[in-house]
Tab-separated table of C-alpha atoms and ligand atoms in Angstrom:
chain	number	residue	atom	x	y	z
A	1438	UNK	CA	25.001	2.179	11.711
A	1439	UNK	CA	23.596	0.623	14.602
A	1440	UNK	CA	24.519	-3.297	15.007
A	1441	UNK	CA	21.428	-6.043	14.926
A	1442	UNK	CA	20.967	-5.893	18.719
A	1443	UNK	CA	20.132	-2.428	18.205
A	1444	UNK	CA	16.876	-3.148	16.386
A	1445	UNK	CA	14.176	-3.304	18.359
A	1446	UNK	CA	11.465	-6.390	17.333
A	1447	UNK	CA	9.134	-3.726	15.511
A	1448	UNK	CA	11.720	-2.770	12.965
A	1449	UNK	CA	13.268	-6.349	12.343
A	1450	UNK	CA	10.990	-7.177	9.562
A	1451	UNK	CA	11.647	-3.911	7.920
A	1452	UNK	CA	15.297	-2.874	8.856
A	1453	UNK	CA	16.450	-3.963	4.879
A	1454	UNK	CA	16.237	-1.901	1.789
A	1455	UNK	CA	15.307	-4.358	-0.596
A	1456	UNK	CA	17.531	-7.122	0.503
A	1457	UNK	CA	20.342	-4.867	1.715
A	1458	UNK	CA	20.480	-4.492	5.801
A	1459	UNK	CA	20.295	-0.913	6.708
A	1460	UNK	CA	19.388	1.327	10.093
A	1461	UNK	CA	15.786	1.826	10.230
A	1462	UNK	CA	16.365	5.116	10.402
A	1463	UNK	CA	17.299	5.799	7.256
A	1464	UNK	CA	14.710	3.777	5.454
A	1465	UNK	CA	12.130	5.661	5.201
A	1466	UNK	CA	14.241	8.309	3.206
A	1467	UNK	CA	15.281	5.852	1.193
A	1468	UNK	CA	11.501	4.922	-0.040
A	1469	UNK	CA	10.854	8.534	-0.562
A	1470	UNK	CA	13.504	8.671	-2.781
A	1471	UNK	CA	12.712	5.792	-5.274
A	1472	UNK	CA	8.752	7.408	-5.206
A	1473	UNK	CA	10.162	10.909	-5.741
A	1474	UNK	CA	11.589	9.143	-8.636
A	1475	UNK	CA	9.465	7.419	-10.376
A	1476	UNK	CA	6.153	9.587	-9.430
A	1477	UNK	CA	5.678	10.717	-12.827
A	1478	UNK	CA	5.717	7.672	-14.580
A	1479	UNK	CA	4.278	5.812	-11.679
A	1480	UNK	CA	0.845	5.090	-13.412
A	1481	UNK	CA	2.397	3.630	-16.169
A	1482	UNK	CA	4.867	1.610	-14.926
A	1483	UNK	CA	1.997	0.117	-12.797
A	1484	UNK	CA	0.531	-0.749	-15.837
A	1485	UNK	CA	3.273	-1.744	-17.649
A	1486	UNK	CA	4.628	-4.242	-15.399
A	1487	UNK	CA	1.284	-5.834	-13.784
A	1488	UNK	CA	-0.166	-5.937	-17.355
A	1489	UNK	CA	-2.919	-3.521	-16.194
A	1490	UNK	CA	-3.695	-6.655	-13.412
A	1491	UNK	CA	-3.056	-3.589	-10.782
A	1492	UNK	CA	-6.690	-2.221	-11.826
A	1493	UNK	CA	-8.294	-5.758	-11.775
A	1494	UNK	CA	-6.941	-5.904	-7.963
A	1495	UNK	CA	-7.674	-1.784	-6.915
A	1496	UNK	CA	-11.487	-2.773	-8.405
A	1497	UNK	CA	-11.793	-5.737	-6.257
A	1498	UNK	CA	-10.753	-3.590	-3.423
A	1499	UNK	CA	-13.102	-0.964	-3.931
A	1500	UNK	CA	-15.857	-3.921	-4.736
A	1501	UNK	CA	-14.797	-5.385	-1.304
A	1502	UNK	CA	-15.100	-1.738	0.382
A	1503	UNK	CA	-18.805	-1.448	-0.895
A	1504	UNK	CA	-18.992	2.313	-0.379
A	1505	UNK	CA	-22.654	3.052	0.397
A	1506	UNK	CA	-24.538	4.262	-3.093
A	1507	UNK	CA	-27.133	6.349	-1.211
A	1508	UNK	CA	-25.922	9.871	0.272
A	1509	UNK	CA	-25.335	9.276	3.518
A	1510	UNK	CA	-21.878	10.412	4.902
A	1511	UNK	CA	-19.029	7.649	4.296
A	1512	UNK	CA	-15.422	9.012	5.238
A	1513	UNK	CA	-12.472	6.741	3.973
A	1514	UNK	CA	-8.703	7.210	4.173
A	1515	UNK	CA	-6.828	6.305	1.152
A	1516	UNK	CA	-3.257	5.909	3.089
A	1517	UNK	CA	-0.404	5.752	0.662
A	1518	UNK	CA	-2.770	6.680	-1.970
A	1519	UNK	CA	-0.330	8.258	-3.981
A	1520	UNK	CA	-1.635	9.256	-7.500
A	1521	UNK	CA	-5.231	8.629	-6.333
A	1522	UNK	CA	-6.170	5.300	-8.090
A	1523	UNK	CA	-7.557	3.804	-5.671
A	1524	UNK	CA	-9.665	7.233	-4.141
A	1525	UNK	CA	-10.570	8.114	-7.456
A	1526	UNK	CA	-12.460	4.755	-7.796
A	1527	UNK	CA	-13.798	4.646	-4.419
A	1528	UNK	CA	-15.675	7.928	-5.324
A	1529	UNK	CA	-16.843	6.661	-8.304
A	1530	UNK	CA	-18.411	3.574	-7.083
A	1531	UNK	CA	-19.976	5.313	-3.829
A	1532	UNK	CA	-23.049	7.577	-3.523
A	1533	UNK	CA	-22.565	11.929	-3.021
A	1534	UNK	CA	-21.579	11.384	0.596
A	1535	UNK	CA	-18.985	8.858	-0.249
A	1536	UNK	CA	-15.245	11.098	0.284
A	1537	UNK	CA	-11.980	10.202	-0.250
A	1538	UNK	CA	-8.703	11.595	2.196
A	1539	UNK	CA	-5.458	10.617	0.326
A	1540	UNK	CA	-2.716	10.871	2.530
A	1541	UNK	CA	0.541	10.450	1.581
A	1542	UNK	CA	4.644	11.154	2.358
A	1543	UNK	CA	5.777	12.019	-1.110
A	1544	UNK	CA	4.434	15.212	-2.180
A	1545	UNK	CA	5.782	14.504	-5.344
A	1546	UNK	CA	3.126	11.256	-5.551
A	1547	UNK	CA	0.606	13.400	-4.500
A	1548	UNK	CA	1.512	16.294	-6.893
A	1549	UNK	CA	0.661	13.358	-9.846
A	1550	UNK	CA	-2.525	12.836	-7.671
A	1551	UNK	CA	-4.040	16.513	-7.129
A	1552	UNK	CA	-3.393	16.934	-11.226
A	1553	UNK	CA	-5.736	13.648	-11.949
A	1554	UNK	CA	-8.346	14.506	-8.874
A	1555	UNK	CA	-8.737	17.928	-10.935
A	1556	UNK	CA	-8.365	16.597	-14.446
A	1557	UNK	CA	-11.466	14.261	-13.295
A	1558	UNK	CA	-13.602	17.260	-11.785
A	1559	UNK	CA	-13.660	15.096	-7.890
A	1560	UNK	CA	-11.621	17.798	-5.716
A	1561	UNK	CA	-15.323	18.448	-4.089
A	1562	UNK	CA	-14.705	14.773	-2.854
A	1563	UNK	CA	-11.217	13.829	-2.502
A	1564	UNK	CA	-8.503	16.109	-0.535
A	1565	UNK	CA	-4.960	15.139	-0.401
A	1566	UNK	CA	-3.157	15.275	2.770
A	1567	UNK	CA	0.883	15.141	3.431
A	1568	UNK	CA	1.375	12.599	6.105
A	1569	UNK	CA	3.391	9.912	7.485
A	1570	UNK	CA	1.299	6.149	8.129
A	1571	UNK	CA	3.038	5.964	11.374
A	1572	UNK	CA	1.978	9.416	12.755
A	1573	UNK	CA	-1.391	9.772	11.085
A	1574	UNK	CA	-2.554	13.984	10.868
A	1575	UNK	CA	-6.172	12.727	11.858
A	1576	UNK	CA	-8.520	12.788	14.848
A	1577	UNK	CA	-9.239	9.555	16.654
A	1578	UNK	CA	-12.312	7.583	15.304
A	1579	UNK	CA	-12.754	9.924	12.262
A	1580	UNK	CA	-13.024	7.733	9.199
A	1581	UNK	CA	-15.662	5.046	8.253
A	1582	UNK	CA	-12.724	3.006	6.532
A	1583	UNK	CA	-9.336	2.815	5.694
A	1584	UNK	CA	-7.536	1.607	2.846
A	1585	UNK	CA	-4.052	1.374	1.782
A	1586	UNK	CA	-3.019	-0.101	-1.753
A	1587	UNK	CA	0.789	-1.292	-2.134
A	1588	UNK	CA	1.616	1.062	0.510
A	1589	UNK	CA	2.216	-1.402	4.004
A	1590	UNK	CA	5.303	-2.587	2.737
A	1591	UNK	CA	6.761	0.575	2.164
A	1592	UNK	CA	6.404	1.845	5.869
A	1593	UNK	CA	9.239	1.184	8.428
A	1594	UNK	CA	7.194	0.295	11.346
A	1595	UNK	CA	4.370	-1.514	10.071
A	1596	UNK	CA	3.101	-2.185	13.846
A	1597	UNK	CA	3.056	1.593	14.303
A	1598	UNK	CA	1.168	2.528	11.117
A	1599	UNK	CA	-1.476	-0.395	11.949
A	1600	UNK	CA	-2.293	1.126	15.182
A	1601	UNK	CA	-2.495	4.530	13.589
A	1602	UNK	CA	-5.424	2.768	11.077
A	1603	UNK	CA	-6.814	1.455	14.196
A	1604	UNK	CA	-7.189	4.939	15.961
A	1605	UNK	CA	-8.481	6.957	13.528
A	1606	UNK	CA	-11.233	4.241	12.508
A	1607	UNK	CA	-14.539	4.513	14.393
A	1608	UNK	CA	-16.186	1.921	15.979
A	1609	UNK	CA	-17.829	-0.395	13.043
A	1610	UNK	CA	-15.272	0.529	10.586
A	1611	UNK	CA	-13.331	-1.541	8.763
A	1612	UNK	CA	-9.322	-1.910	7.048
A	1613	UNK	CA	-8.982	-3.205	3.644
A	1614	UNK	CA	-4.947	-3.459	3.069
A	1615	UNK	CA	-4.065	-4.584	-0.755
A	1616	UNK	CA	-0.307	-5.676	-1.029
A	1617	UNK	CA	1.744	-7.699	-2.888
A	1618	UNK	CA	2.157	-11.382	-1.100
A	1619	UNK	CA	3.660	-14.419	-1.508
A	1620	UNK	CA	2.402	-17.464	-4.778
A	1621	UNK	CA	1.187	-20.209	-3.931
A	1622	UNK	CA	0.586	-22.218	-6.615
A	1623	UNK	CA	3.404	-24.482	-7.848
A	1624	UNK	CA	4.830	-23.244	-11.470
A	1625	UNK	CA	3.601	-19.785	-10.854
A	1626	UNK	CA	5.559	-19.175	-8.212
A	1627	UNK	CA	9.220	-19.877	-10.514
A	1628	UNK	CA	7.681	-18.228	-13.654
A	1629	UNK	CA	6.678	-14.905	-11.206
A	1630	UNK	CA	10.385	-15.543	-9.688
A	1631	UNK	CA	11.496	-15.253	-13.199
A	1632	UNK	CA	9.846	-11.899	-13.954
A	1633	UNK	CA	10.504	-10.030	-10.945
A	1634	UNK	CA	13.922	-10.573	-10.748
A	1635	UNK	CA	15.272	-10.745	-14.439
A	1636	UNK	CA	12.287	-8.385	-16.329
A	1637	UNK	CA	10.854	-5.987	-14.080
A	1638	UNK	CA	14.280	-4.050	-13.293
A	1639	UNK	CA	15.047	-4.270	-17.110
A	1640	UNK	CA	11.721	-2.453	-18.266
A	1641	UNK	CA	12.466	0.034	-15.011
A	1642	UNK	CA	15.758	0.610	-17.277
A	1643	UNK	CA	14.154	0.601	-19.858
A	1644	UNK	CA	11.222	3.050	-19.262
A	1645	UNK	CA	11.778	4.992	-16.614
A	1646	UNK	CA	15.930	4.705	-17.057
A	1647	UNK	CA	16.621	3.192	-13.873
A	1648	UNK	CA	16.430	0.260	-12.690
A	1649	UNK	CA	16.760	0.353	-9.009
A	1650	UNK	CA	13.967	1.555	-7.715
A	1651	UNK	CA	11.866	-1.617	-9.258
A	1652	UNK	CA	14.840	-4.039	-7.673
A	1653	UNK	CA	13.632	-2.173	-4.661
A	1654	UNK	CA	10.166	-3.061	-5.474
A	1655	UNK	CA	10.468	-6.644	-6.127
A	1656	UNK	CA	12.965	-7.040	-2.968
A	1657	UNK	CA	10.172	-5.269	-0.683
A	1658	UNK	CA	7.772	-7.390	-2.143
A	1659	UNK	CA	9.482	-10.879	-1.102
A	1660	UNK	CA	10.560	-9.435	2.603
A	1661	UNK	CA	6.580	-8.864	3.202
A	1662	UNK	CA	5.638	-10.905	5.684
A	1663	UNK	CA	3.299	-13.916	4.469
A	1664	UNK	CA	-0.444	-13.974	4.061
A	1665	UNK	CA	-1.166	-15.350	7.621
A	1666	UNK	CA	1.941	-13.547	9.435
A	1667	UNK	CA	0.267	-10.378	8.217
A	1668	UNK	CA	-3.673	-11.407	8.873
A	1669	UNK	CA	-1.385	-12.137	12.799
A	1670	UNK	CA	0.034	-8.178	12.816
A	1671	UNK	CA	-3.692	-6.927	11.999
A	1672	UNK	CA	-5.074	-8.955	14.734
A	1673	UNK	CA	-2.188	-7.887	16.884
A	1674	UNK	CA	-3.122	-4.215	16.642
A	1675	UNK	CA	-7.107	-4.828	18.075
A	1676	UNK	CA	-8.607	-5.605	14.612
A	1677	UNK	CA	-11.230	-8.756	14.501
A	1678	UNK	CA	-12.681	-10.710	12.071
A	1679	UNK	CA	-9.124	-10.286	10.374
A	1680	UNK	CA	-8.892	-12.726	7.455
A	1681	UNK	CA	-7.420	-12.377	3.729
A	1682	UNK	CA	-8.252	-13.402	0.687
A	1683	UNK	CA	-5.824	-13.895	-2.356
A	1684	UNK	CA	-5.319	-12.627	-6.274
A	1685	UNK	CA	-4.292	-14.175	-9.065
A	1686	UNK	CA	-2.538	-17.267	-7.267
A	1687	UNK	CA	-1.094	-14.798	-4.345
A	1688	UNK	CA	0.849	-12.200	-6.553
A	1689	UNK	CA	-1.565	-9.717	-4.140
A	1690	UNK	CA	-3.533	-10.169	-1.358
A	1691	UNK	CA	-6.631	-8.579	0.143
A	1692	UNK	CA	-6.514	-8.573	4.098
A	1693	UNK	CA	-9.550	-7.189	6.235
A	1694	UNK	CA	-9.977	-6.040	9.643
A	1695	UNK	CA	-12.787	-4.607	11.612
A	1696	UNK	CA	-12.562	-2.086	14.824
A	1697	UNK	CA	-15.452	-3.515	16.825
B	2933	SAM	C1	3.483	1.640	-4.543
B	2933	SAM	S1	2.849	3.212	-4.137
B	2933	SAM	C2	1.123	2.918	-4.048
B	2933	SAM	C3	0.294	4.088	-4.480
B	2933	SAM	C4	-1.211	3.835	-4.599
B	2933	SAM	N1	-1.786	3.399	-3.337
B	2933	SAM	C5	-1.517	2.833	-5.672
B	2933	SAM	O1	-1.943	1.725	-5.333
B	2933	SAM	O2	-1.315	3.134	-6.852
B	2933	SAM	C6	3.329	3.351	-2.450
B	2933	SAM	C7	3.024	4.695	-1.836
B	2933	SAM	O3	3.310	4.618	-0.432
B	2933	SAM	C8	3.775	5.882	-0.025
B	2933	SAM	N2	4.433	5.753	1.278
B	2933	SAM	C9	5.609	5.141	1.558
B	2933	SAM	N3	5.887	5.215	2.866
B	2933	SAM	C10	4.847	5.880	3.449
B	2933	SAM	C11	4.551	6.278	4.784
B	2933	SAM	N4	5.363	5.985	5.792
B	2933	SAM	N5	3.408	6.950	5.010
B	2933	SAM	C12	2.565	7.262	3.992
B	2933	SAM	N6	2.797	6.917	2.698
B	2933	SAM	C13	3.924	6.230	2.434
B	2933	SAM	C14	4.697	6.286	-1.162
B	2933	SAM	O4	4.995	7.655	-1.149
B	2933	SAM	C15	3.878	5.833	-2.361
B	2933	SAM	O5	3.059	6.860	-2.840
């Protein structure tokens, strides 16, 4: 393993797995590994341990997005989309020439996903698309909007994968990133300490019968950088207007960017 000086500034914030130090490198497998895991029982241990709060936030998102309801052509990128949550809705809530590109790096998430996009009859309007955030499979200036959902913190370089969003937005089109972030509201903040640490691992054990992969989750959760540090990186990689707006006391965060 490469010592600290090795690390170059982009992978600082990101060179742990959960709160264990590790070489970038290797982190990226690592995250595959935990979704590979728990990709079939993803959905409901999303609901299980945000007490269905998860599709409170993903609505606001898609609210936020405002996909046009008439039929003019609206392309968005669902990075890190996963099992298609947030594309699904996006669909939904946008006319016939709103489409959906999920693209994600664990073909066993989006293996979950294609099975729901056909259960719900939408495969006319959402595709699914293997694909790293950091080396993005698209043409420059080819969607109308991005949007990732829980996904930043799980990429290595996050300064990478934001210029990635950057370049394949066109001019006009705008990056809606829901994560996890950081309480700010005294009392809250022990009581959410309290259930991250002590009960979310324990129902991993208990329902999906492990419990690391959610000590990962909580762990990549509190190494994400802070509202404003973030709303800085998004402004760092040519975004404007960037500003964010919190959920439920912090637990998430919406931040938005536009490529002018
Ligand atoms: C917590 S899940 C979120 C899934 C979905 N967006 C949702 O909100 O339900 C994180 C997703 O990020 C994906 N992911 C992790 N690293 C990635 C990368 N470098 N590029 C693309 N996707 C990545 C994982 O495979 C996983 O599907």
């Amino acid at each position: 393993m490469p010592n600290e000086s090795e690390f170059d500034e982009s992978t600082e914030l990101s060179a742990s797995f959960g709160f264990r130090p590790i070489d970038p490198r290797q982190r990226q497998g690592l995250v595959n590994e935990v979704f590979a895991t728990v990709a079939e029982r993803y959905d409901l241990m999303n609901d299980l341990m945000s007490g269905g709060l998860h599709r409170l936030w993903k609505d606001d998102l898609v609210t936020t997005l405002n996909p046009p309801k008439r039929a003019e052509i609206f392309r968005v990128l669902d990075l890190a989309g996963g099992t298609g949550d947030v594309a699904m809705r996006i669909v939904r809530a946008g006319g016939d020439g709103t489409s959906t590109v999920i693209c994600d790096i664990s073909p066993e998430m989006l293996e979950v996903g294609r099975r729901k996009v056909e259960a719900a009859g939408l495969t006319d309007r959402i595709s699914l698309v293997e694909g790293n955030a950091e080396a993005l499979p698209f043409a420059d200036r080819s969607f109308d909007a991005v949007t990732i959902a829980f996904g930043i913190r799980n990429v290595t370089h996050i300064d990478k994968a934001l210029a990635e969003m950057y370049r394949v937005l066109r001019p006009g089109g705008r990056l809606l990133v829901l994560e996890f972030s950081h309480v700010d509201v005294p009392m809250l903040d022990r009581l959410y300490d309290l259930f991250s640490f002590e009960a979310i691992p324990r129902l991993g054990q208990l329902a999906a019968g492990s419990s690391e992969p959610y000590r990962y989750l909580v762990e990549s959760i509190r190494r994400f950088p802070k509202q404003e540090a973030f709303a800085d990186m998004i402004r760092g990689a040519g975004f404007e207007r960037a500003h964010y707006r919190n959920l439920t006391g912090g637990i998430a965060a919406i931040h938005s960017g536009w490529r002018i």
